[in-house]
Amino acid sequence: MNVEELKNSFEKAGQGHVFKYFGELSDAEKSALLSQLEQVDLDELARLDKELVFAENKGGAVDFSKLEPAPYMPLPADKTADAEWQKAKEIGEKAIRDGRLAAFVVAGGQGTRLGFNAPKGLYKVTPVKHKSLFQVFAEKILSASRKYGVRIPWLVMTSHINDAPTRAFFEENGFFGLPKDDVIFFKQGLMPAVDCNGKILLESKSKIAMTPDGHGGCLRGMCRSGAIAELEKRGVDCISYFQVDNPLVNIIDPYFLGFHIMGGSEMSSKMIPKAYELEKVGHFCTLDGKTCVVEYSDLPAEYQKQRDENGKLRFVAGSVAIHILDRNFVEKLGGANTDTKLPFHRADKKIPCLDENGNQTKPEKPNGIKFEMFVFDALPMAKSPVIIEGFRGDEFSPVKNAEGLDSPATCKNHQKQQAARWLAKVGKKLDTDSENVPVFDIEVSPLFASNEEDFVANWNELAAKPEIGNNFYL
Ligand code: UTP
């Protein structure tokens, strides 16, 4: 498209203001702006403005009276003694050994709540060795790779903001022992940000404001970047999806994979029972026969609190963003020629931009709208979705906030409690404080074990059992 054509199309779409300073720009700036503008899908933007910026009911309404709790496979008291779970484990382990599983972390978020001035994966989380989130994940993948004697590719989704420092961190750390070829980075897509009148915001005179397209952007990101093609080449058809902020995640879980395969599922999920009625997690539900996740912010409190005849929370299944995605399903939703796309949601954010006089501003309160996709919106489109229950203490403790709930402090305690629980299984009982947190700092490396069963087995193999004291590290 030439400049005039591009100008016309933006003017026709009511977005001609992006050319306001064009005459003042150098040739290099002009071509940078033009190539940015060429990537904007004006029809899609007009639709989003209509549906999410101007519409009365932004984002569509759910008929809550039709909402039912989604069924799930409950966690037995002892997985190792449960025939169904053992069958799943066997099938899952075979699939891992056959090289059918890849790991996938979405790490393109901005982590504004944590207030850490670097990609979140670099954040140091473990109690004794202060390992970064990326190191913890890498070691979990490496230990599974050794255990099953197979290469496990790891997809890392970044954004335009954190891609370079993320890659540099892996390089500086020798990919934490993983083969470099097995770590596949790709950048998620971008969407233009708009003001409350639906007009594209200018970040500078030669740049429009673009923001990452949400974790749901991973589906098209995986396809566009060629990551999916690479997985196909390697014979991988199952993708273990997790978030960068959760060091407890059990990335390579044969039980979960087994249930996913046995169920013929295109997208499976782990649920954790909500800790309390109004816990801020998504809720697994069914609506018109389809599985879906309804965010806590969208589900009226009366539903979040509903109890069944036994006094148990009705909508108990909390979503903790742990899924297995079928590769073909990702291609179906994220490929170029797809009709089934994830919906966008609006998020009101503080977006640095130019004011009406062309001066750069850093807003104090939300001034713009960002469009994001959520990965769980793929669930209603998935064939035979499977949900299994996970144990919170071994699955979920996110680092979201600098302090308080879901913070580095709570996460550190949960890691210590996990290690103490595993040690108790082998007869080592530790002293704890009033909150049931071990008084010592202790840490178990994923290279020793990343789940309780492996911990017990590997501990029993140790010829000399180590002494446990402060800063114990195994
Ligand atoms: P969050 O919803 O916690 O968002 O992301 P965030 O951007 O990391 O943090 P805040 O809200 O600014 O504090 C959940 C997961 O989804 C990823 C994040 O990296 C995290 O793993 N994510 C989020 C992306 O990969 N891309 C996005 O555009 C948004």
Coordinates of C-alpha atoms and ligand atoms in Angstrom, one line a residue:
M1 CA 0.0 0.0 0.0
N2 CA 1.3 3.5 -0.8
V3 CA 1.2 6.4 1.6
E4 CA -1.9 8.0 0.1
E5 CA -3.8 4.7 0.1
L6 CA -2.9 4.1 3.7
K7 CA -3.9 7.7 4.7
N8 CA -7.2 7.3 3.0
S9 CA -8.0 4.0 4.7
F10 CA -7.2 5.5 8.1
E11 CA -9.2 8.6 7.4
K12 CA -12.2 6.5 6.2
A13 CA -12.0 4.5 9.4
G14 CA -12.0 7.8 11.5
Q15 CA -8.4 7.3 12.5
G16 CA -6.7 9.9 10.2
H17 CA -5.2 11.7 13.2
V18 CA -2.4 9.2 13.3
F19 CA -0.9 11.2 10.3
K20 CA -1.1 14.5 12.2
Y21 CA 2.6 14.9 12.6
F22 CA 3.6 13.0 9.4
G23 CA 5.0 16.1 7.7
E24 CA 7.4 16.8 10.6
L25 CA 9.0 13.3 10.6
S26 CA 12.3 12.2 9.1
D27 CA 12.3 9.6 6.3
A28 CA 13.3 6.9 8.8
E29 CA 10.5 7.9 11.2
K30 CA 8.0 8.0 8.4
S31 CA 8.8 4.5 7.2
A32 CA 8.7 3.2 10.8
L33 CA 5.2 4.7 11.3
L34 CA 4.0 3.4 8.0
S35 CA 5.1 -0.1 8.6
Q36 CA 3.4 0.0 12.0
L37 CA 0.2 1.3 10.5
E38 CA 0.2 -1.4 7.8
Q39 CA -0.1 -4.0 10.5
V40 CA -3.3 -2.5 12.0
D41 CA -6.4 -4.4 11.0
L42 CA -8.8 -1.4 10.7
D43 CA -11.9 -3.6 10.3
E44 CA -11.1 -5.5 13.5
L45 CA -10.4 -2.3 15.3
A46 CA -13.8 -0.7 14.2
R47 CA -15.6 -3.9 15.4
L48 CA -13.8 -3.7 18.8
D49 CA -14.6 0.0 19.2
K50 CA -18.2 -0.8 18.5
E51 CA -18.5 -3.8 20.8
L52 CA -16.1 -2.9 23.6
V53 CA -15.7 0.9 23.6
F54 CA -19.1 2.3 22.6
A55 CA -21.6 -0.5 23.4
E56 CA -23.7 -0.1 26.5
N57 CA -23.1 -3.7 27.6
K58 CA -19.3 -3.9 27.1
G59 CA -18.2 -7.5 26.4
G60 CA -21.6 -9.2 26.3
A61 CA -23.7 -10.6 29.2
V62 CA -24.0 -14.1 30.5
D63 CA -27.4 -15.5 31.5
F64 CA -26.3 -16.6 35.0
S65 CA -29.5 -18.6 35.6
K66 CA -28.3 -21.0 33.0
L67 CA -24.9 -21.4 34.5
E68 CA -23.9 -24.8 36.0
P69 CA -20.7 -25.9 37.7
A70 CA -18.5 -27.7 35.3
P71 CA -17.9 -31.4 36.1
Y72 CA -14.3 -32.4 37.0
M73 CA -12.3 -35.5 37.9
P74 CA -11.9 -35.3 41.7
L75 CA -8.5 -35.9 43.3
P76 CA -8.5 -39.2 45.2
A77 CA -7.1 -39.5 48.7
D78 CA -4.2 -41.5 47.3
K79 CA -3.5 -41.2 43.5
T80 CA -1.1 -44.1 43.7
A81 CA -3.9 -46.5 44.9
D82 CA -6.5 -45.3 42.4
A83 CA -6.9 -47.5 39.3
E84 CA -8.3 -44.7 37.1
W85 CA -5.5 -42.3 38.1
Q86 CA -2.9 -45.0 37.7
K87 CA -4.2 -45.8 34.2
A88 CA -3.9 -42.1 33.3
K89 CA -0.4 -41.9 34.7
E90 CA 0.7 -44.9 32.5
I91 CA -0.8 -43.4 29.4
G92 CA 0.7 -40.0 30.2
E93 CA 4.2 -41.4 30.9
K94 CA 4.2 -43.3 27.6
A95 CA 3.2 -40.1 25.7
I96 CA 6.0 -38.2 27.5
R97 CA 8.6 -40.9 26.6
D98 CA 7.3 -40.8 23.1
G99 CA 8.2 -37.1 22.8
R100 CA 4.6 -36.0 22.4
L101 CA 4.7 -33.2 25.1
A102 CA 6.1 -29.7 25.0
A103 CA 6.1 -27.1 27.8
F104 CA 4.8 -23.6 27.2
V105 CA 5.1 -20.6 29.4
V106 CA 3.2 -17.4 28.7
A107 CA 5.7 -14.6 29.8
G108 CA 4.5 -11.6 27.8
G109 CA 2.7 -9.9 30.6
Q110 CA 3.8 -6.6 32.0
G111 CA 3.7 -7.6 35.7
T112 CA 2.7 -4.1 36.8
R113 CA 1.3 -5.2 40.1
L114 CA 4.6 -6.8 41.2
G115 CA 6.4 -3.6 40.2
F116 CA 9.6 -5.4 39.1
N117 CA 11.5 -3.5 36.5
A118 CA 12.4 -6.5 34.3
P119 CA 10.6 -9.5 32.7
K120 CA 8.8 -11.3 35.5
G121 CA 10.6 -14.6 34.7
L122 CA 13.8 -13.1 36.1
Y123 CA 12.3 -12.5 39.5
K124 CA 14.0 -14.5 42.2
V125 CA 11.5 -16.6 44.2
T126 CA 13.0 -19.6 45.9
P127 CA 13.7 -19.6 49.7
V128 CA 17.3 -20.6 49.9
K129 CA 19.0 -20.4 46.5
H130 CA 17.0 -17.4 45.3
K131 CA 16.5 -19.0 41.9
S132 CA 14.5 -17.1 39.3
L133 CA 11.2 -18.2 38.0
F134 CA 12.7 -19.1 34.7
Q135 CA 15.4 -21.2 36.4
V136 CA 12.8 -23.1 38.4
F137 CA 10.8 -24.0 35.3
A138 CA 13.9 -24.9 33.3
E139 CA 15.0 -27.3 36.1
K140 CA 11.5 -28.9 36.2
I141 CA 11.7 -29.5 32.4
L142 CA 15.3 -30.7 32.6
S143 CA 14.6 -33.2 35.4
A144 CA 11.6 -34.6 33.5
S145 CA 13.7 -34.8 30.4
R146 CA 16.3 -36.8 32.3
K147 CA 13.7 -39.0 34.0
Y148 CA 11.9 -39.9 30.8
G149 CA 15.0 -39.9 28.5
V150 CA 13.4 -37.5 26.0
R151 CA 13.9 -34.0 24.7
I152 CA 11.1 -31.7 25.9
P153 CA 10.8 -28.5 23.8
W154 CA 9.9 -25.4 25.8
L155 CA 8.1 -22.6 24.1
V156 CA 8.5 -19.2 25.8
M157 CA 6.1 -16.4 24.7
T158 CA 7.5 -12.9 25.3
S159 CA 6.2 -9.5 24.2
H160 CA 7.8 -6.7 22.2
I161 CA 8.7 -5.1 25.6
N162 CA 10.5 -8.0 27.3
D163 CA 11.7 -10.2 24.4
A164 CA 15.3 -9.0 24.3
P165 CA 16.0 -9.1 28.1
T166 CA 14.3 -12.5 28.3
R167 CA 16.5 -14.0 25.6
A168 CA 19.6 -12.4 27.1
F169 CA 18.8 -13.9 30.5
F170 CA 18.7 -17.4 29.1
E171 CA 21.9 -16.8 27.2
E172 CA 23.7 -15.5 30.3
N173 CA 22.6 -18.5 32.3
G174 CA 23.5 -21.1 29.7
F175 CA 19.8 -22.0 29.2
F176 CA 20.0 -23.5 32.7
G177 CA 21.4 -26.7 31.3
L178 CA 18.7 -27.2 28.7
P179 CA 19.7 -27.7 25.1
K180 CA 19.5 -24.2 23.5
D181 CA 17.7 -25.7 20.5
D182 CA 14.9 -26.9 22.7
V183 CA 14.0 -23.4 24.0
I184 CA 11.8 -21.7 21.4
F185 CA 11.1 -18.0 22.0
F186 CA 8.4 -16.1 20.1
K187 CA 6.8 -12.7 20.6
Q188 CA 3.1 -12.4 21.1
G189 CA 1.1 -10.0 18.9
L190 CA 0.2 -6.4 19.4
M191 CA -3.0 -4.5 19.3
P192 CA -3.4 -0.7 19.0
A193 CA -4.6 1.0 22.2
V194 CA -7.4 3.6 21.9
D195 CA -8.8 6.4 24.0
C196 CA -12.3 6.5 25.4
N197 CA -13.5 7.7 22.0
G198 CA -12.1 4.7 20.2
K199 CA -9.3 6.8 18.6
I200 CA -5.8 5.2 18.3
L201 CA -3.4 6.7 20.9
L202 CA -0.1 8.1 19.6
E203 CA 2.9 7.1 21.8
S204 CA 5.0 9.6 19.9
K205 CA 4.7 11.6 16.7
S206 CA 6.1 8.6 14.8
K207 CA 4.6 5.7 16.7
I208 CA 1.1 4.5 17.7
A209 CA 0.6 3.0 21.1
M210 CA 0.6 -0.8 20.8
T211 CA 0.0 -3.2 23.7
P212 CA 0.4 -7.0 24.0
D213 CA -2.8 -8.9 22.9
G214 CA -3.3 -10.8 26.1
H215 CA -2.3 -14.4 27.0
G216 CA -5.0 -15.6 24.6
G217 CA -2.8 -14.1 21.9
C218 CA -0.6 -17.1 22.3
L219 CA -2.7 -19.2 20.0
R220 CA -2.1 -17.0 17.0
G221 CA 1.4 -16.2 18.2
M222 CA 2.3 -19.9 18.2
C223 CA 1.0 -20.2 14.6
R224 CA 2.4 -17.0 13.2
S225 CA 5.9 -17.5 14.7
G226 CA 6.3 -21.0 13.3
A227 CA 6.4 -22.5 16.8
I228 CA 3.5 -24.8 16.0
A229 CA 5.2 -26.0 12.8
E230 CA 8.3 -26.7 14.8
L231 CA 6.3 -28.8 17.2
E232 CA 4.7 -30.7 14.4
K233 CA 8.2 -31.4 12.9
R234 CA 9.2 -32.8 16.3
G235 CA 6.1 -35.0 16.6
V236 CA 4.7 -33.0 19.6
D237 CA 0.9 -32.9 19.8
C238 CA 0.3 -31.9 23.4
I239 CA 1.3 -28.6 24.9
S240 CA 1.6 -28.0 28.6
Y241 CA 0.5 -24.4 29.2
F242 CA 1.4 -22.4 32.3
Q243 CA 1.9 -18.9 33.5
V244 CA 5.3 -17.3 34.4
D245 CA 4.2 -16.3 37.9
N246 CA 3.6 -19.7 39.4
P247 CA 6.7 -21.6 40.5
L248 CA 4.7 -24.4 42.1
V249 CA 3.3 -25.5 38.7
N250 CA 3.7 -29.2 37.9
I251 CA 4.7 -28.7 34.3
I252 CA 5.3 -32.3 33.2
D253 CA 2.4 -34.1 34.9
P254 CA 1.8 -37.6 33.5
Y255 CA -1.6 -37.9 35.3
F256 CA -2.9 -34.7 33.7
L257 CA -1.6 -35.7 30.3
G258 CA -3.1 -39.1 30.6
F259 CA -6.5 -37.8 31.4
H260 CA -6.2 -35.4 28.5
I261 CA -5.4 -38.2 26.1
M262 CA -7.9 -40.6 27.5
G263 CA -10.6 -38.0 27.2
G264 CA -9.8 -37.2 23.5
S265 CA -9.7 -33.6 24.7
E266 CA -8.6 -30.6 22.6
M267 CA -8.0 -28.5 25.7
S268 CA -7.8 -29.7 29.3
S269 CA -7.5 -27.8 32.5
K270 CA -6.6 -28.2 36.1
M271 CA -8.9 -26.9 38.7
I272 CA -8.1 -26.1 42.3
P273 CA -11.0 -25.9 44.9
K274 CA -11.5 -22.3 45.8
A275 CA -9.9 -21.4 49.2
Y276 CA -12.9 -19.2 50.1
E277 CA -16.1 -18.0 48.6
L278 CA -14.9 -14.8 47.0
E279 CA -11.4 -16.0 46.0
K280 CA -10.3 -14.0 42.9
V281 CA -10.0 -16.8 40.4
G282 CA -12.0 -17.8 37.3
H283 CA -14.8 -20.3 37.8
F284 CA -15.1 -23.4 35.7
C285 CA -18.7 -23.6 34.5
T286 CA -20.9 -24.9 31.8
L287 CA -23.3 -22.7 29.8
D288 CA -25.5 -24.2 27.1
G289 CA -23.6 -27.4 27.3
K290 CA -20.2 -25.8 26.8
T291 CA -17.4 -25.6 29.3
C292 CA -16.2 -22.1 30.1
V293 CA -14.4 -20.0 32.6
V294 CA -16.3 -17.1 34.2
E295 CA -14.0 -14.5 35.8
Y296 CA -14.7 -13.6 39.5
S297 CA -15.2 -10.1 38.4
D298 CA -18.1 -11.2 36.0
L299 CA -19.8 -13.7 38.4
P300 CA -22.2 -12.1 40.8
A301 CA -21.2 -12.6 44.5
E302 CA -24.4 -14.6 45.2
Y303 CA -23.3 -17.2 42.6
Q304 CA -19.7 -17.3 44.0
K305 CA -21.2 -18.0 47.4
Q306 CA -23.8 -20.6 46.4
R307 CA -23.7 -23.9 48.3
D308 CA -25.2 -27.3 47.5
E309 CA -27.4 -29.4 49.7
N310 CA -24.3 -30.7 51.5
G311 CA -23.1 -27.2 52.3
K312 CA -20.3 -27.4 49.7
L313 CA -19.5 -24.5 47.4
R314 CA -21.4 -25.0 44.2
F315 CA -19.0 -23.1 42.0
V316 CA -16.0 -24.5 43.7
A317 CA -13.7 -25.2 40.7
G318 CA -11.2 -22.4 40.5
S319 CA -9.2 -21.9 37.3
V320 CA -5.4 -21.5 37.9
A321 CA -4.4 -21.1 34.2
I322 CA -2.9 -24.6 33.8
H323 CA -3.9 -26.3 30.6
I324 CA -2.9 -28.9 28.1
L325 CA -3.6 -27.8 24.5
D326 CA -3.8 -30.1 21.5
R327 CA -1.6 -28.9 18.7
N328 CA -4.2 -29.2 16.0
F329 CA -6.7 -27.2 18.2
V330 CA -4.1 -24.4 18.5
E331 CA -3.8 -24.4 14.7
K332 CA -7.6 -24.4 14.3
L333 CA -8.0 -21.3 16.5
G334 CA -4.8 -19.5 15.8
G335 CA -4.1 -20.2 12.2
A336 CA -4.3 -17.5 9.5
N337 CA -7.5 -18.8 7.8
T338 CA -9.6 -19.5 10.8
D339 CA -13.2 -18.4 11.4
T340 CA -13.2 -19.4 15.0
K341 CA -11.3 -16.6 16.8
L342 CA -11.0 -15.8 20.5
P343 CA -13.0 -12.8 21.6
F344 CA -11.3 -9.6 22.8
H345 CA -11.9 -8.0 26.2
R346 CA -11.3 -4.5 27.2
A347 CA -8.9 -3.4 30.0
D348 CA -8.7 0.2 31.0
K349 CA -5.0 1.1 31.5
K350 CA -2.6 4.0 32.0
I351 CA -1.0 4.3 28.6
P352 CA 1.7 6.9 28.0
C353 CA 0.8 9.0 24.9
L354 CA 0.8 12.5 23.3
D355 CA -1.7 15.0 24.5
E356 CA -3.6 17.3 22.2
N357 CA -0.6 19.6 21.9
G358 CA 1.8 16.8 20.9
N359 CA 3.5 16.7 24.3
Q360 CA 4.3 13.3 25.9
T361 CA 2.3 12.4 29.0
K362 CA 2.5 9.7 31.6
P363 CA -1.0 9.4 32.9
E364 CA -1.8 9.1 36.6
K365 CA -5.1 7.3 36.0
P366 CA -6.4 5.0 33.2
N367 CA -6.6 7.1 30.0
G368 CA -6.9 4.4 27.4
I369 CA -8.2 1.0 26.5
K370 CA -6.2 -2.1 25.7
F371 CA -7.7 -5.1 23.9
E372 CA -6.8 -8.5 25.2
M373 CA -7.6 -12.1 24.5
F374 CA -7.8 -14.7 27.3
V375 CA -6.7 -18.3 26.7
F376 CA -9.5 -19.8 28.6
D377 CA -12.0 -18.4 26.1
A378 CA -10.8 -21.3 23.9
L379 CA -12.5 -23.8 26.2
P380 CA -16.0 -23.5 24.8
M381 CA -14.6 -24.2 21.4
A382 CA -12.7 -27.3 22.5
K383 CA -13.9 -30.8 21.8
S384 CA -14.3 -33.0 25.0
P385 CA -12.6 -30.6 27.5
V386 CA -11.3 -32.5 30.5
I387 CA -10.9 -30.8 33.9
I388 CA -9.0 -32.6 36.7
E389 CA -8.6 -31.5 40.3
G390 CA -5.2 -30.5 41.5
F391 CA -3.8 -30.1 45.1
R392 CA -3.2 -26.4 45.7
G393 CA 0.0 -27.0 47.7
D394 CA 1.6 -28.8 44.8
E395 CA 0.3 -26.7 42.0
F396 CA -0.4 -23.1 42.6
S397 CA 1.1 -20.1 44.4
P398 CA 1.4 -17.2 42.0
V399 CA 3.6 -14.1 42.5
K400 CA 1.3 -11.3 41.5
N401 CA 1.5 -8.5 44.0
A402 CA 4.5 -6.9 45.7
E403 CA 3.0 -7.5 49.1
G404 CA 0.1 -9.3 50.8
L405 CA -1.9 -12.0 49.0
D406 CA -0.1 -13.8 46.1
S407 CA 3.2 -12.1 46.8
P408 CA 6.8 -13.2 47.0
A409 CA 6.4 -13.7 50.7
T410 CA 3.3 -16.0 50.5
C411 CA 4.9 -17.9 47.6
K412 CA 8.1 -18.5 49.6
N413 CA 6.1 -19.9 52.5
H414 CA 4.1 -22.2 50.2
Q415 CA 7.4 -23.5 48.7
K416 CA 8.7 -24.2 52.2
Q417 CA 5.4 -25.9 53.2
Q418 CA 5.6 -28.1 50.1
A419 CA 9.2 -29.1 51.0
A420 CA 8.2 -29.8 54.6
R421 CA 5.2 -31.9 53.5
W422 CA 7.4 -34.0 51.2
L423 CA 9.9 -34.4 54.0
A424 CA 7.2 -35.5 56.4
K425 CA 6.3 -38.3 54.0
V426 CA 9.8 -39.7 54.6
G427 CA 9.5 -39.3 58.3
K428 CA 11.3 -35.9 58.7
K429 CA 9.0 -33.7 60.7
L430 CA 10.0 -30.0 60.9
D431 CA 9.2 -27.4 63.4
T432 CA 6.6 -24.9 62.2
D433 CA 5.3 -21.5 63.3
S434 CA 1.8 -20.6 64.1
E435 CA 0.9 -20.3 60.4
N436 CA 2.2 -23.9 59.9
V437 CA 5.3 -22.6 58.0
P438 CA 8.6 -24.3 58.7
V439 CA 10.8 -22.2 60.9
F440 CA 13.8 -23.0 58.8
D441 CA 14.4 -21.8 55.2
I442 CA 14.4 -25.0 53.2
E443 CA 14.3 -25.7 49.4
V444 CA 14.1 -28.8 47.2
S445 CA 15.6 -28.4 43.8
P446 CA 13.4 -29.6 40.9
L447 CA 16.6 -31.5 39.8
F448 CA 16.1 -33.7 42.9
A449 CA 12.3 -34.0 42.5
S450 CA 9.4 -31.9 41.2
N451 CA 6.6 -33.9 42.8
E452 CA 5.9 -35.8 45.9
E453 CA 6.1 -39.3 44.4
D454 CA 9.5 -38.7 42.9
F455 CA 10.7 -37.0 46.1
V456 CA 9.9 -40.1 48.2
A457 CA 11.4 -42.4 45.7
N458 CA 14.6 -40.4 45.3
W459 CA 15.0 -39.8 49.0
N460 CA 14.7 -43.6 49.6
E461 CA 17.5 -44.0 47.1
L462 CA 19.9 -41.7 49.0
A463 CA 22.7 -43.7 50.6
A464 CA 23.3 -41.1 53.3
K465 CA 20.3 -39.0 54.4
P466 CA 21.2 -35.3 54.8
E467 CA 20.8 -33.4 58.1
I468 CA 18.1 -30.8 58.0
G469 CA 18.7 -27.3 59.4
N470 CA 18.4 -23.7 58.4
N471 CA 19.1 -23.1 54.6
F472 CA 18.7 -26.8 53.9
Y473 CA 18.9 -27.4 50.1
L474 CA 18.4 -30.7 48.4
Ligands
UTP1 P1 -1.5 -11.4 34.4 O1 -3.0 -11.4 34.2 O2 -1.0 -11.6 35.8 O3 -0.9 -10.1 33.8 O4 -0.9 -12.5 33.5 P2 0.5 -9.4 33.9 O5 0.6 -8.5 32.8 O6 1.6 -10.5 34.0 O7 0.5 -8.7 35.3 P3 -0.2 -7.3 35.8 O8 -1.6 -7.5 35.6 O9 0.4 -6.2 34.9 O10 0.3 -7.2 37.2 C1 -1.1 -13.8 33.6 C2 -0.1 -14.6 32.8 O11 -0.3 -14.3 31.4 C3 0.9 -13.7 30.8 C4 1.7 -13.2 31.9 O12 3.1 -13.1 31.6 C5 1.4 -14.2 33.0 O13 2.2 -15.4 32.8 N1 0.5 -12.7 29.8 C6 -0.4 -11.7 30.2 C7 1.0 -12.7 28.6 O14 1.9 -13.6 28.3 N2 0.7 -11.7 27.7 C8 -0.2 -10.8 28.0 O15 -0.5 -9.9 27.1 C9 -0.8 -10.8 29.3

